[in-house]
Tab-separated table of N, CA and C in Angstrom:
chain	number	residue	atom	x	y	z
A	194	UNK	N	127.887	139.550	50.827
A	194	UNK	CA	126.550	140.072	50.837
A	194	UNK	C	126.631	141.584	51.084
A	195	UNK	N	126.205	142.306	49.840
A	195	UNK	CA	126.152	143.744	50.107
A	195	UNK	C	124.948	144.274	51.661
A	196	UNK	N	124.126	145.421	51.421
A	196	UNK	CA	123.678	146.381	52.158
A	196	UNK	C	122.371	145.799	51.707
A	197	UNK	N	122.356	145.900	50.582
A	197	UNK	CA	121.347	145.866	49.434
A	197	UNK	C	120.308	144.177	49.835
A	198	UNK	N	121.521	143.284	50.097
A	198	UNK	CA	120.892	142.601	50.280
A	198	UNK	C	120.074	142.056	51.886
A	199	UNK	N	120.405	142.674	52.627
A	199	UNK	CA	119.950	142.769	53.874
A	199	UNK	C	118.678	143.563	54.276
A	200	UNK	N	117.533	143.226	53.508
A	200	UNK	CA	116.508	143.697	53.427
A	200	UNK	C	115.945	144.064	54.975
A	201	UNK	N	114.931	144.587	55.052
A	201	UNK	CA	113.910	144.604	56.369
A	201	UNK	C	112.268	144.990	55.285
A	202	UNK	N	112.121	143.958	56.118
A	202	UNK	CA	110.422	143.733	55.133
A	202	UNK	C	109.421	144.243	55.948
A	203	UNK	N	108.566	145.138	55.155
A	203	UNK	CA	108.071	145.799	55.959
A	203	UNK	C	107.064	144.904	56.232
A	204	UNK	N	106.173	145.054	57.722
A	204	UNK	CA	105.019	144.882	58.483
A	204	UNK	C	105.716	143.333	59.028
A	205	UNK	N	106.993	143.008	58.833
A	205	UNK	CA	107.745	141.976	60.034
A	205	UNK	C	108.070	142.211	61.133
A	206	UNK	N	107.934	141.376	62.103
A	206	UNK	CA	108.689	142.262	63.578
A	206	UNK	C	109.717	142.471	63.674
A	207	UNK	N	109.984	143.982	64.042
A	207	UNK	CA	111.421	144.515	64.589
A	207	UNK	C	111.337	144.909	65.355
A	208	UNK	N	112.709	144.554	66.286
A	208	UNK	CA	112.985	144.670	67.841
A	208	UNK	C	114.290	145.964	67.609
A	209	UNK	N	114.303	146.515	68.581
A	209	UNK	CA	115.261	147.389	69.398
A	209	UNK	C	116.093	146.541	70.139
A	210	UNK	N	117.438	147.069	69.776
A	210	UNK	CA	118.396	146.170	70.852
A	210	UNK	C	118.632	146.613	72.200
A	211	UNK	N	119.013	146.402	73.459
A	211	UNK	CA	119.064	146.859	74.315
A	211	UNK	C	119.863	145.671	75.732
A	212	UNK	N	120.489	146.703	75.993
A	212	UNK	CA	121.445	145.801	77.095
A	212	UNK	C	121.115	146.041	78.779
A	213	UNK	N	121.079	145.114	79.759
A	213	UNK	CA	120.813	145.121	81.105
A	213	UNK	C	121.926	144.552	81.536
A	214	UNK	N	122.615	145.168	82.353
A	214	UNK	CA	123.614	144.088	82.937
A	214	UNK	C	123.372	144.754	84.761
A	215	UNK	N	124.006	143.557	85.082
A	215	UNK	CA	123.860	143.376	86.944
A	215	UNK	C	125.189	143.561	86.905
A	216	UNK	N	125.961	144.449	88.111
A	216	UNK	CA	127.165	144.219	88.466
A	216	UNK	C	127.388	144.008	89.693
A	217	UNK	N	128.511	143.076	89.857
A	217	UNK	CA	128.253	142.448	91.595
A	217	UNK	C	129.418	143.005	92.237
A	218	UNK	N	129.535	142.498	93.050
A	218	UNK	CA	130.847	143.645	93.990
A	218	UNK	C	130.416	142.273	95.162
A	219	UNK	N	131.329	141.570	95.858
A	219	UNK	CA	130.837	140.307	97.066
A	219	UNK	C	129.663	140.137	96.710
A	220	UNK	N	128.914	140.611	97.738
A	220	UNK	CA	127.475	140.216	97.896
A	220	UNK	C	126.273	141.510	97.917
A	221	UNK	N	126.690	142.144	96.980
A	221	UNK	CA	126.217	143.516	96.249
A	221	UNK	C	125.917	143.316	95.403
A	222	UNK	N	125.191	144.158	94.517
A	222	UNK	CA	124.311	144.513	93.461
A	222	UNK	C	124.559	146.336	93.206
A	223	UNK	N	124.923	146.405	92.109
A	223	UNK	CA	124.645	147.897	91.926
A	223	UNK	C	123.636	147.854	91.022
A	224	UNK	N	122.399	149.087	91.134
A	224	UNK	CA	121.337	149.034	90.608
A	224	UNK	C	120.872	150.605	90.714
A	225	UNK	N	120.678	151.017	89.376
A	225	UNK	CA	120.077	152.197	89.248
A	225	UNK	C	118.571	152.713	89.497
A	226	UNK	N	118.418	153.280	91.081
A	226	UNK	CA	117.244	153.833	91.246
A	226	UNK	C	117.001	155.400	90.721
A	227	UNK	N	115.668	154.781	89.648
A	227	UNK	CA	115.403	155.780	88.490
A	227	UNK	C	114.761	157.049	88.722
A	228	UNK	N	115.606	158.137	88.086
A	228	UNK	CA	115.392	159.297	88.609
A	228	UNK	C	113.869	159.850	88.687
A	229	UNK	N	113.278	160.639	89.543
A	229	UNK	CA	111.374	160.762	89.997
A	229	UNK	C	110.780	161.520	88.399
A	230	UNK	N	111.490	161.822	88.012
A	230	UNK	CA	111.042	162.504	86.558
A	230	UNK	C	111.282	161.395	85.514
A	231	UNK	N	111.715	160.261	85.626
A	231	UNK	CA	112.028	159.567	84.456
A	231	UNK	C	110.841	158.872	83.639
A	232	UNK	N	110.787	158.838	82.488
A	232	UNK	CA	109.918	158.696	81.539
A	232	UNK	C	109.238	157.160	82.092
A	233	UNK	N	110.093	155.985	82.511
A	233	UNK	CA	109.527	154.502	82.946
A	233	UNK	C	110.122	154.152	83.757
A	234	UNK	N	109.851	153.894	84.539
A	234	UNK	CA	110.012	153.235	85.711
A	234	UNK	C	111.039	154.074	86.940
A	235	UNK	N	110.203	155.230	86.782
A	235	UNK	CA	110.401	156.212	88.063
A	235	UNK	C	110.506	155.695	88.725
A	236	UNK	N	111.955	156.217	90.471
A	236	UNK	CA	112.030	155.451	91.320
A	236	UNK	C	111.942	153.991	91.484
A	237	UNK	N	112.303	153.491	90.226
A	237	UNK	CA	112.062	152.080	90.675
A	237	UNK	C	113.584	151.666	90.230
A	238	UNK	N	113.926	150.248	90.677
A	238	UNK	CA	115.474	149.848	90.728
A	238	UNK	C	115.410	149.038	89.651
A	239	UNK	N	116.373	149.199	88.670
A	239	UNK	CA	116.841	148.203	87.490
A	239	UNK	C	118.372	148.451	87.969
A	240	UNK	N	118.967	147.291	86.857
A	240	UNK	CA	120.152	146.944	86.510
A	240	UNK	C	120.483	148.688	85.622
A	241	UNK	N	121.703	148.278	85.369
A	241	UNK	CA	122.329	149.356	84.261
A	241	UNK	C	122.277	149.075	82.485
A	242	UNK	N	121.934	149.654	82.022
A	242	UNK	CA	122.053	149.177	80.308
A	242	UNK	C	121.211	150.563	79.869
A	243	UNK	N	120.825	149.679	78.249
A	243	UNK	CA	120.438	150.834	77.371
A	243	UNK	C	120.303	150.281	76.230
A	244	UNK	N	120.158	151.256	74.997
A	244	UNK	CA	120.328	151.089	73.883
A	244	UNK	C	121.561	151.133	73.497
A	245	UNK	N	121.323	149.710	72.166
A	245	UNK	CA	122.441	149.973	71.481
A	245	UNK	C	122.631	150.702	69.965
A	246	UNK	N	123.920	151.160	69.796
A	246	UNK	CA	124.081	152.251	69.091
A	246	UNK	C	124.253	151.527	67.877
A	247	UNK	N	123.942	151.924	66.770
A	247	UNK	CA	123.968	151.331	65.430
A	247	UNK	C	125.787	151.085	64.955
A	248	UNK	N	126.581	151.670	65.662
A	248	UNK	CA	127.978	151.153	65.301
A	248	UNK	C	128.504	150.338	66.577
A	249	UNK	N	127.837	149.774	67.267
A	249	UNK	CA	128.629	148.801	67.856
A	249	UNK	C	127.535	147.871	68.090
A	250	UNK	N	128.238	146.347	68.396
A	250	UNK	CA	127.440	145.158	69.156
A	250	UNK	C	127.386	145.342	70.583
A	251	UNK	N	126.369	144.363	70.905
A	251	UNK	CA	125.935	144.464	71.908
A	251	UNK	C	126.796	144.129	73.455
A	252	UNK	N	128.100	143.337	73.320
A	252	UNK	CA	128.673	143.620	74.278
A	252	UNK	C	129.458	144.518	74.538
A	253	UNK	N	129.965	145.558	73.132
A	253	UNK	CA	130.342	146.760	73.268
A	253	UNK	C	129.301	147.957	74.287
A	254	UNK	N	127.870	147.065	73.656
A	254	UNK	CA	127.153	148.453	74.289
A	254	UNK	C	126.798	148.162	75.713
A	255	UNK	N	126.898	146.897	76.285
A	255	UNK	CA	126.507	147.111	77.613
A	255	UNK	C	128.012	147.503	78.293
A	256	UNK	N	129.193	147.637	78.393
A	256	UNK	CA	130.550	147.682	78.670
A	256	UNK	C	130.138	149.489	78.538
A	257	UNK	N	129.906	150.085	77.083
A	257	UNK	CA	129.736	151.930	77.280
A	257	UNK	C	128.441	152.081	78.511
A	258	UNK	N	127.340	151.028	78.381
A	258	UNK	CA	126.182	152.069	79.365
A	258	UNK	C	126.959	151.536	80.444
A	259	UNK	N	127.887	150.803	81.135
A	259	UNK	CA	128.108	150.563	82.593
A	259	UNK	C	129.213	151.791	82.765
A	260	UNK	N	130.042	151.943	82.153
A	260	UNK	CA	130.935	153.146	82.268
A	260	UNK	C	129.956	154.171	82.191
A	261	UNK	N	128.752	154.693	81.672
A	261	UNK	CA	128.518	155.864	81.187
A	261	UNK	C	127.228	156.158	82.766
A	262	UNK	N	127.088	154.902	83.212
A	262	UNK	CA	125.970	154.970	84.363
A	262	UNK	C	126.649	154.858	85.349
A	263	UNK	N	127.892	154.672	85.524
A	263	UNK	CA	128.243	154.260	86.810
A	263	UNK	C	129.667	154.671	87.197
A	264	UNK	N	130.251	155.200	85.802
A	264	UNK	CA	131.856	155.042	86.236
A	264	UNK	C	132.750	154.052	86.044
A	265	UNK	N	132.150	153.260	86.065
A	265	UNK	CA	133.422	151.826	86.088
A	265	UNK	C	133.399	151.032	85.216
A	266	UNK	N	134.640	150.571	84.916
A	266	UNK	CA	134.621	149.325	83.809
A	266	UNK	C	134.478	148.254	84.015
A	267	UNK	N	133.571	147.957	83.283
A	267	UNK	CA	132.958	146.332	83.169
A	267	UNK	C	133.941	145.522	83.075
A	268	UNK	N	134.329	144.701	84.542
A	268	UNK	CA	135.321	143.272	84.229
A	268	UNK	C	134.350	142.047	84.442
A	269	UNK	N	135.204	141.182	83.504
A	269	UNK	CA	134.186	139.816	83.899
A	269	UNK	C	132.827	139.763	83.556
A	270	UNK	N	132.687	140.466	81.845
A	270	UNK	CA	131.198	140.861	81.424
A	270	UNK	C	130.732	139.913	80.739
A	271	UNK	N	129.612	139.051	81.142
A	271	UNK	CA	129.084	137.644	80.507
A	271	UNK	C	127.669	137.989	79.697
A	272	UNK	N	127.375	137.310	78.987
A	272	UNK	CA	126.191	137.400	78.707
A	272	UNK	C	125.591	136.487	79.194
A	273	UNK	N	123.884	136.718	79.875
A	273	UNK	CA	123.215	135.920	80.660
A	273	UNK	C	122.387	135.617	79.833
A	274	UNK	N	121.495	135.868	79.252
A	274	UNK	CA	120.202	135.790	79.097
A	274	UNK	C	119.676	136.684	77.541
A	275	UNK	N	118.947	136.638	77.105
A	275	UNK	CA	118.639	136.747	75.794
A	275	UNK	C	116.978	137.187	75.775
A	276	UNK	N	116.227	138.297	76.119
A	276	UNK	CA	114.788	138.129	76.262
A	276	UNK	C	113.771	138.590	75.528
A	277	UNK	N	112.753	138.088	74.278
A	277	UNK	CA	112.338	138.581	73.180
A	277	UNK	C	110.933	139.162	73.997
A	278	UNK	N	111.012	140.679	73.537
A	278	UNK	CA	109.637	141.139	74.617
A	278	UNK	C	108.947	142.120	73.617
A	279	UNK	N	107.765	141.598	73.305
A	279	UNK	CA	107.083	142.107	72.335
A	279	UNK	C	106.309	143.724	72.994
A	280	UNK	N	106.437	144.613	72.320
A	280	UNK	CA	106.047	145.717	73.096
A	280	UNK	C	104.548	146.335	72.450
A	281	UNK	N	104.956	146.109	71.024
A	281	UNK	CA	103.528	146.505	70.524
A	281	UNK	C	102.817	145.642	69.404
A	282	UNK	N	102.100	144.840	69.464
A	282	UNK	CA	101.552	144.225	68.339
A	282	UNK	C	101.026	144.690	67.226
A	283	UNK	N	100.523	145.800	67.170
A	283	UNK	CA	100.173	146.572	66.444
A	283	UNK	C	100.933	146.861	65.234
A	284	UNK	N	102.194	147.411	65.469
A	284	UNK	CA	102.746	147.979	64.649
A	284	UNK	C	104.283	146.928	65.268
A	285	UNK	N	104.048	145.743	65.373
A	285	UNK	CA	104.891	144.683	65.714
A	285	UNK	C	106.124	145.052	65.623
A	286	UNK	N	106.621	145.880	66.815
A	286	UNK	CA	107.799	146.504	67.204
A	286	UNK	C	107.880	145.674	68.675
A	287	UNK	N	109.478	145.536	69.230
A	287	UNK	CA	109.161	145.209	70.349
A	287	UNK	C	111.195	145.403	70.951
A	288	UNK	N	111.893	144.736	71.512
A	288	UNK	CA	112.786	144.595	72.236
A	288	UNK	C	113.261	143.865	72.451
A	289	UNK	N	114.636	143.408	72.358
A	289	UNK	CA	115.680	142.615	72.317
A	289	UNK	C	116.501	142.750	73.036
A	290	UNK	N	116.151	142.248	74.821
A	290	UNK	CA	117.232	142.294	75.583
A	290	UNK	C	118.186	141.367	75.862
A	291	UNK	N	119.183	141.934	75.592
A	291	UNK	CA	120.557	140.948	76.446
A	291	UNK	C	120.856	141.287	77.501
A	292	UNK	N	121.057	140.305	78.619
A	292	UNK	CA	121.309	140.580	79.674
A	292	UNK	C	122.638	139.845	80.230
A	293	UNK	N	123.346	140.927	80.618
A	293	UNK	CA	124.993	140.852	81.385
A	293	UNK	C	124.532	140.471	82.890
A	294	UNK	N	126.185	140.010	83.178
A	294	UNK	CA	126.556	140.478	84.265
A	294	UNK	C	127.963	140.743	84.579
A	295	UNK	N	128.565	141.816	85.392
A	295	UNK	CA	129.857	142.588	85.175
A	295	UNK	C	130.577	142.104	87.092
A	296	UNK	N	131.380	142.177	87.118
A	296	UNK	CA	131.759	142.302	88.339
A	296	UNK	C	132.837	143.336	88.313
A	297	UNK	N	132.266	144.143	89.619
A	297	UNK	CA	133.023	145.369	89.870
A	297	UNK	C	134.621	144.946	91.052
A	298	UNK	N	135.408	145.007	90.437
A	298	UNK	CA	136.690	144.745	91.555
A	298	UNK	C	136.597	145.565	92.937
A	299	UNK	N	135.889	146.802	93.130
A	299	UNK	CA	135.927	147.537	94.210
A	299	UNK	C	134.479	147.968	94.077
A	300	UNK	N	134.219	148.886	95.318
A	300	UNK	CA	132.523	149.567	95.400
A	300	UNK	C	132.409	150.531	95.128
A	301	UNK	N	133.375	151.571	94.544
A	301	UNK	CA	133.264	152.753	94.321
A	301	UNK	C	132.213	153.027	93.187
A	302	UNK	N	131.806	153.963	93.070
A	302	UNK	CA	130.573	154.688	91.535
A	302	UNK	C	131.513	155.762	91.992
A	303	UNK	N	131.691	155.992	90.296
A	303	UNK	CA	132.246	157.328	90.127
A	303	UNK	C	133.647	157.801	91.129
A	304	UNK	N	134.622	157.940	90.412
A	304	UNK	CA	135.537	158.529	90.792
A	304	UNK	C	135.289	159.115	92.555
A	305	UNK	N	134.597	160.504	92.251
A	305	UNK	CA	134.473	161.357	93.475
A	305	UNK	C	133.591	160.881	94.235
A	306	UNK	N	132.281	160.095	93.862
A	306	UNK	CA	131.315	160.028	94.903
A	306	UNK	C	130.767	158.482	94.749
A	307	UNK	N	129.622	158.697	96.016
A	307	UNK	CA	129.193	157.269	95.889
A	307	UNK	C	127.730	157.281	95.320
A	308	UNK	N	127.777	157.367	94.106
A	308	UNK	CA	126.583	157.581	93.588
A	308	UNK	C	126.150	158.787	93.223
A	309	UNK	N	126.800	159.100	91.944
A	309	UNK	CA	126.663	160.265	91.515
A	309	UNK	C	124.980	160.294	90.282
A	310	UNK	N	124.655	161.244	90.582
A	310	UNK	CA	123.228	160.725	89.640
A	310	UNK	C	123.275	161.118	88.217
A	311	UNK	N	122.839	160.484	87.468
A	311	UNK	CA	122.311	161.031	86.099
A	311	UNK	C	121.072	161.293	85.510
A	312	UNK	N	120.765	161.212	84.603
A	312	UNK	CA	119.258	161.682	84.077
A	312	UNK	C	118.956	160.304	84.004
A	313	UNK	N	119.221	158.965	84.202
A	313	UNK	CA	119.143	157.900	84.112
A	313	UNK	C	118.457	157.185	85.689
A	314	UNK	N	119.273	158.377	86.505
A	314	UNK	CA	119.025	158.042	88.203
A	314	UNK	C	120.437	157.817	88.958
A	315	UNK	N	120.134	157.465	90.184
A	315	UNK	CA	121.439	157.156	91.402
A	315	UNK	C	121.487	155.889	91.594
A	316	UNK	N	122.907	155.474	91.401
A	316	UNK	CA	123.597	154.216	91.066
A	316	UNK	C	123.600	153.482	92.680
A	317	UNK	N	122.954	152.609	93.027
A	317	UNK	CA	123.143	152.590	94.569
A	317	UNK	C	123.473	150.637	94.648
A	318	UNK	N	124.672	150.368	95.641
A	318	UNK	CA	125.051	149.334	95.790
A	318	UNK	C	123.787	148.583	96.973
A	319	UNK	N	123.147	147.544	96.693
A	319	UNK	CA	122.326	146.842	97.163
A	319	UNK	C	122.673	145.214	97.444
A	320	UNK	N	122.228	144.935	98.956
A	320	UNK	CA	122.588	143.726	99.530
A	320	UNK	C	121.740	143.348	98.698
A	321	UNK	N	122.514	141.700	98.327
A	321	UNK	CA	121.238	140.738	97.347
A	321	UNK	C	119.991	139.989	98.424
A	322	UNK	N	120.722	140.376	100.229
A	322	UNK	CA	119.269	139.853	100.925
A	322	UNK	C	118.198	140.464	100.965
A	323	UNK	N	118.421	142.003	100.182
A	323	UNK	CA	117.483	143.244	100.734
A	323	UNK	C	116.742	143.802	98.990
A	324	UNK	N	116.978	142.796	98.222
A	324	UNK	CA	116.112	143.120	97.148
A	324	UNK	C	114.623	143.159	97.131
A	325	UNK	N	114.094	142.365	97.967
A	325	UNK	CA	112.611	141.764	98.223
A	325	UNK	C	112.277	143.275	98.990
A	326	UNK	N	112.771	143.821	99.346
A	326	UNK	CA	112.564	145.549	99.911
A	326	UNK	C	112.139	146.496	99.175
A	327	UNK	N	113.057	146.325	98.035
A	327	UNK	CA	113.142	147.156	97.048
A	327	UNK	C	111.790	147.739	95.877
A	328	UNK	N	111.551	148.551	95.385
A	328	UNK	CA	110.508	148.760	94.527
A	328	UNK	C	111.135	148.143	93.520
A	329	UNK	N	111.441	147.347	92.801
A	329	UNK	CA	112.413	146.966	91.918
A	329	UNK	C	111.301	146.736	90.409
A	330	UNK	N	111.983	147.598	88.980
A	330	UNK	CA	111.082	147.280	87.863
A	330	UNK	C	110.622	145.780	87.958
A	331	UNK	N	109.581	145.277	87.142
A	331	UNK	CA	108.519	144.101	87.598
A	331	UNK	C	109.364	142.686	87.292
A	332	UNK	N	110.430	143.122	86.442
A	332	UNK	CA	110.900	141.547	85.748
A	332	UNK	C	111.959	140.957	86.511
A	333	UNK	N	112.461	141.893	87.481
A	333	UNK	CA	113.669	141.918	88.276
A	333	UNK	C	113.730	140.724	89.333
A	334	UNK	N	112.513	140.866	89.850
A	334	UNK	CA	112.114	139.540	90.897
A	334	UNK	C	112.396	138.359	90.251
A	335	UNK	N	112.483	138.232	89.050
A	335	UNK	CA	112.354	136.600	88.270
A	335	UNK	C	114.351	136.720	87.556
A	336	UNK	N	114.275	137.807	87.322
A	336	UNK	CA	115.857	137.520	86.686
A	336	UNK	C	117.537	137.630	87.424
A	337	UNK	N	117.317	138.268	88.612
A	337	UNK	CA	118.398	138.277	89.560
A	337	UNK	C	118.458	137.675	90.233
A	338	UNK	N	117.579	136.479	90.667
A	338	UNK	CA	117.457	135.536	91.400
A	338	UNK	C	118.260	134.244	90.004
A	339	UNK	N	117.701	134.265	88.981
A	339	UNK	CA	118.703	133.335	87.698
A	339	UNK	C	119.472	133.599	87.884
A	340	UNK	N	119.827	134.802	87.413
A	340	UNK	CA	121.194	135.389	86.751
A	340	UNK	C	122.164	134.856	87.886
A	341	UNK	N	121.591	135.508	89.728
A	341	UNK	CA	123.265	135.303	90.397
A	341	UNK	C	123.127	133.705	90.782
A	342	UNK	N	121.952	132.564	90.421
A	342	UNK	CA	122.421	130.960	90.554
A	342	UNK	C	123.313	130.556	89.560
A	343	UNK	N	123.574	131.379	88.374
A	343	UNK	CA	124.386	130.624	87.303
A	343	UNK	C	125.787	130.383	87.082
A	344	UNK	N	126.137	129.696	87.162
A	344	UNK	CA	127.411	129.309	87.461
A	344	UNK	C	128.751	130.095	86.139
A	345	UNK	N	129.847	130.388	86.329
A	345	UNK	CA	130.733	131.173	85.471
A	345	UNK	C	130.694	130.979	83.844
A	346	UNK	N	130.456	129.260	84.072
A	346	UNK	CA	130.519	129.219	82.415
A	346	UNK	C	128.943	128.464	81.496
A	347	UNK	N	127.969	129.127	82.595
A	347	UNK	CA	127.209	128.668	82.361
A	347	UNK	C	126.105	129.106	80.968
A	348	UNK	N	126.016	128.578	79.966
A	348	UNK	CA	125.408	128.847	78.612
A	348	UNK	C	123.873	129.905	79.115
A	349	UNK	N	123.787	130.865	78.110
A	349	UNK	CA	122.726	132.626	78.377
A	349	UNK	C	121.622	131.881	78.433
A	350	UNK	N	120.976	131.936	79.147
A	350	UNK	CA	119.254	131.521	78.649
A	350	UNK	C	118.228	132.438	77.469
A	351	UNK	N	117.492	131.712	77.652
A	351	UNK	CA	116.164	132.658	76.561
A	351	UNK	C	114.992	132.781	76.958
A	352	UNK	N	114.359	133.743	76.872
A	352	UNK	CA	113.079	133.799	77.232
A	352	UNK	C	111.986	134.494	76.588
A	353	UNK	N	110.543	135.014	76.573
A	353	UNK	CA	109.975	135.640	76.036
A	353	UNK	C	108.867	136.247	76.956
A	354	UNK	N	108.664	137.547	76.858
A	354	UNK	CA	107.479	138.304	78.189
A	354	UNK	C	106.338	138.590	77.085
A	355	UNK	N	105.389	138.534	77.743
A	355	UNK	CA	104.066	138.837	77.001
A	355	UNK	C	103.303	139.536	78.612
A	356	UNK	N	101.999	139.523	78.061
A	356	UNK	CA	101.347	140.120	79.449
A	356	UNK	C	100.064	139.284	79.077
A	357	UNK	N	99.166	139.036	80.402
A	357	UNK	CA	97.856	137.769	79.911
A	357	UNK	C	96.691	139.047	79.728
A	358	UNK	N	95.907	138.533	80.137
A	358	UNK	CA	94.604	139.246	80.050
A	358	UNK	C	94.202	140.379	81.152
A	359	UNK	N	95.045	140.076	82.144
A	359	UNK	CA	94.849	140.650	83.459
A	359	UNK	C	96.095	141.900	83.502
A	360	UNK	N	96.930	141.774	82.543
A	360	UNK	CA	97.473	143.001	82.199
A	360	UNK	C	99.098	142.618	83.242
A	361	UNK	N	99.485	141.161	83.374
A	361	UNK	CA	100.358	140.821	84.352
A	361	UNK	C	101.485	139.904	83.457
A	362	UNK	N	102.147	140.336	83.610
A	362	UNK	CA	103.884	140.180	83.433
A	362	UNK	C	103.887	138.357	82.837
A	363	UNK	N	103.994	137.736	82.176
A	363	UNK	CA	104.267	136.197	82.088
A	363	UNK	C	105.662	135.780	81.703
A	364	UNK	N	106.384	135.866	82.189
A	364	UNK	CA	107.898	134.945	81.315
A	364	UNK	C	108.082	133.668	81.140
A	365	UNK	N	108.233	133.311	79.871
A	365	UNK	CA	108.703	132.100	79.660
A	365	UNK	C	109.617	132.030	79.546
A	366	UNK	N	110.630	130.807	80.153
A	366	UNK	CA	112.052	130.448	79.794
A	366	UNK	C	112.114	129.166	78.880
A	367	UNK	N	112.677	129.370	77.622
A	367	UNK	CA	113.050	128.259	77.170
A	367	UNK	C	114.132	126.871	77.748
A	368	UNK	N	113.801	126.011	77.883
A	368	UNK	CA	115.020	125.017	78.360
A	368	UNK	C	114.962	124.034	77.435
């Protein structure tokens, strides 16, 4: 199958790919609190990821944003979760997250420091008892609580976010 034949039809939905991964260290979490100027979700704590780049797949690309956010290489990088999140109906564009998880052999960020920042934010290692503390982006409460029950070889889930009428977060998980 050529180029040619791999159409994209227009006014179908297309998603953006994009990777989240959690990396654990014992009973840690590293999680990027987002820099006060950042475009979404200022000061608030996500996982590490990003977009992916049109020459690689997606476990290539969450393996570059964990090196490129944090310093370290992704060992033990699984895929968790799979989440179709419609962003605009309108012009039926939306997002295609995969979601990792990496385990870090040691606690270090970055070579020299502990948490060196980027335009992305400061990489900060977090107890998993002290998340409920945290300002943490909105979906976080529902997926790090999955992600760290799932067992090593346990098959990615799926899900889909919409928002109701009240302008509030809904996830469904497929089972």
């Amino acid at each position: 199958m050529g180029r040619a034949d791999q159409k994209i039809i227009p006014n179908r939905y297309q998603v953006v790919p994009r990777t989240l991964c959690f990396i654990i260290h014992e009973d840690e979490l590293l999680l990027l609190r987002g820099a006060p100027d950042k475009r979404i979700w200022p000061n608030r704590y996500n996982g590490v990821g990003g977009h992916v780049k049109p020459n690689e797949d997606v476990y290539a690309a969450a393996r570059r944003e964990v090196r490129e956010e944090t310093g370290l290489e992704a060992q033990d990088l699984r895929l968790r979760g799979v989440v179709n999140i419609p962003v605009d109906a309108q012009s039926k564009r939306g997002v295609m997250l995969f979601i990792f998880t990496a385990v870090a052999l040691a606690r270090a960020v970055y070579p020299s420091s502990e948490g060196a920042p980027s335009e992305e934010g400061v990489p900060e290692w977090v107890p998993a008892a002290r998340l409920s503390e945290l300002p943490l982006v909105e979906d976080l409460s529902t997926l790090i609580p999955r992600v760290l029950a799932m067992g090593p070889d346990a098959p990615p889930f799926f899900a889909h976010y919409h928002y109701n009428a009240q302008d509030q977060l809904v996830i469904t998980f497929s089972e």
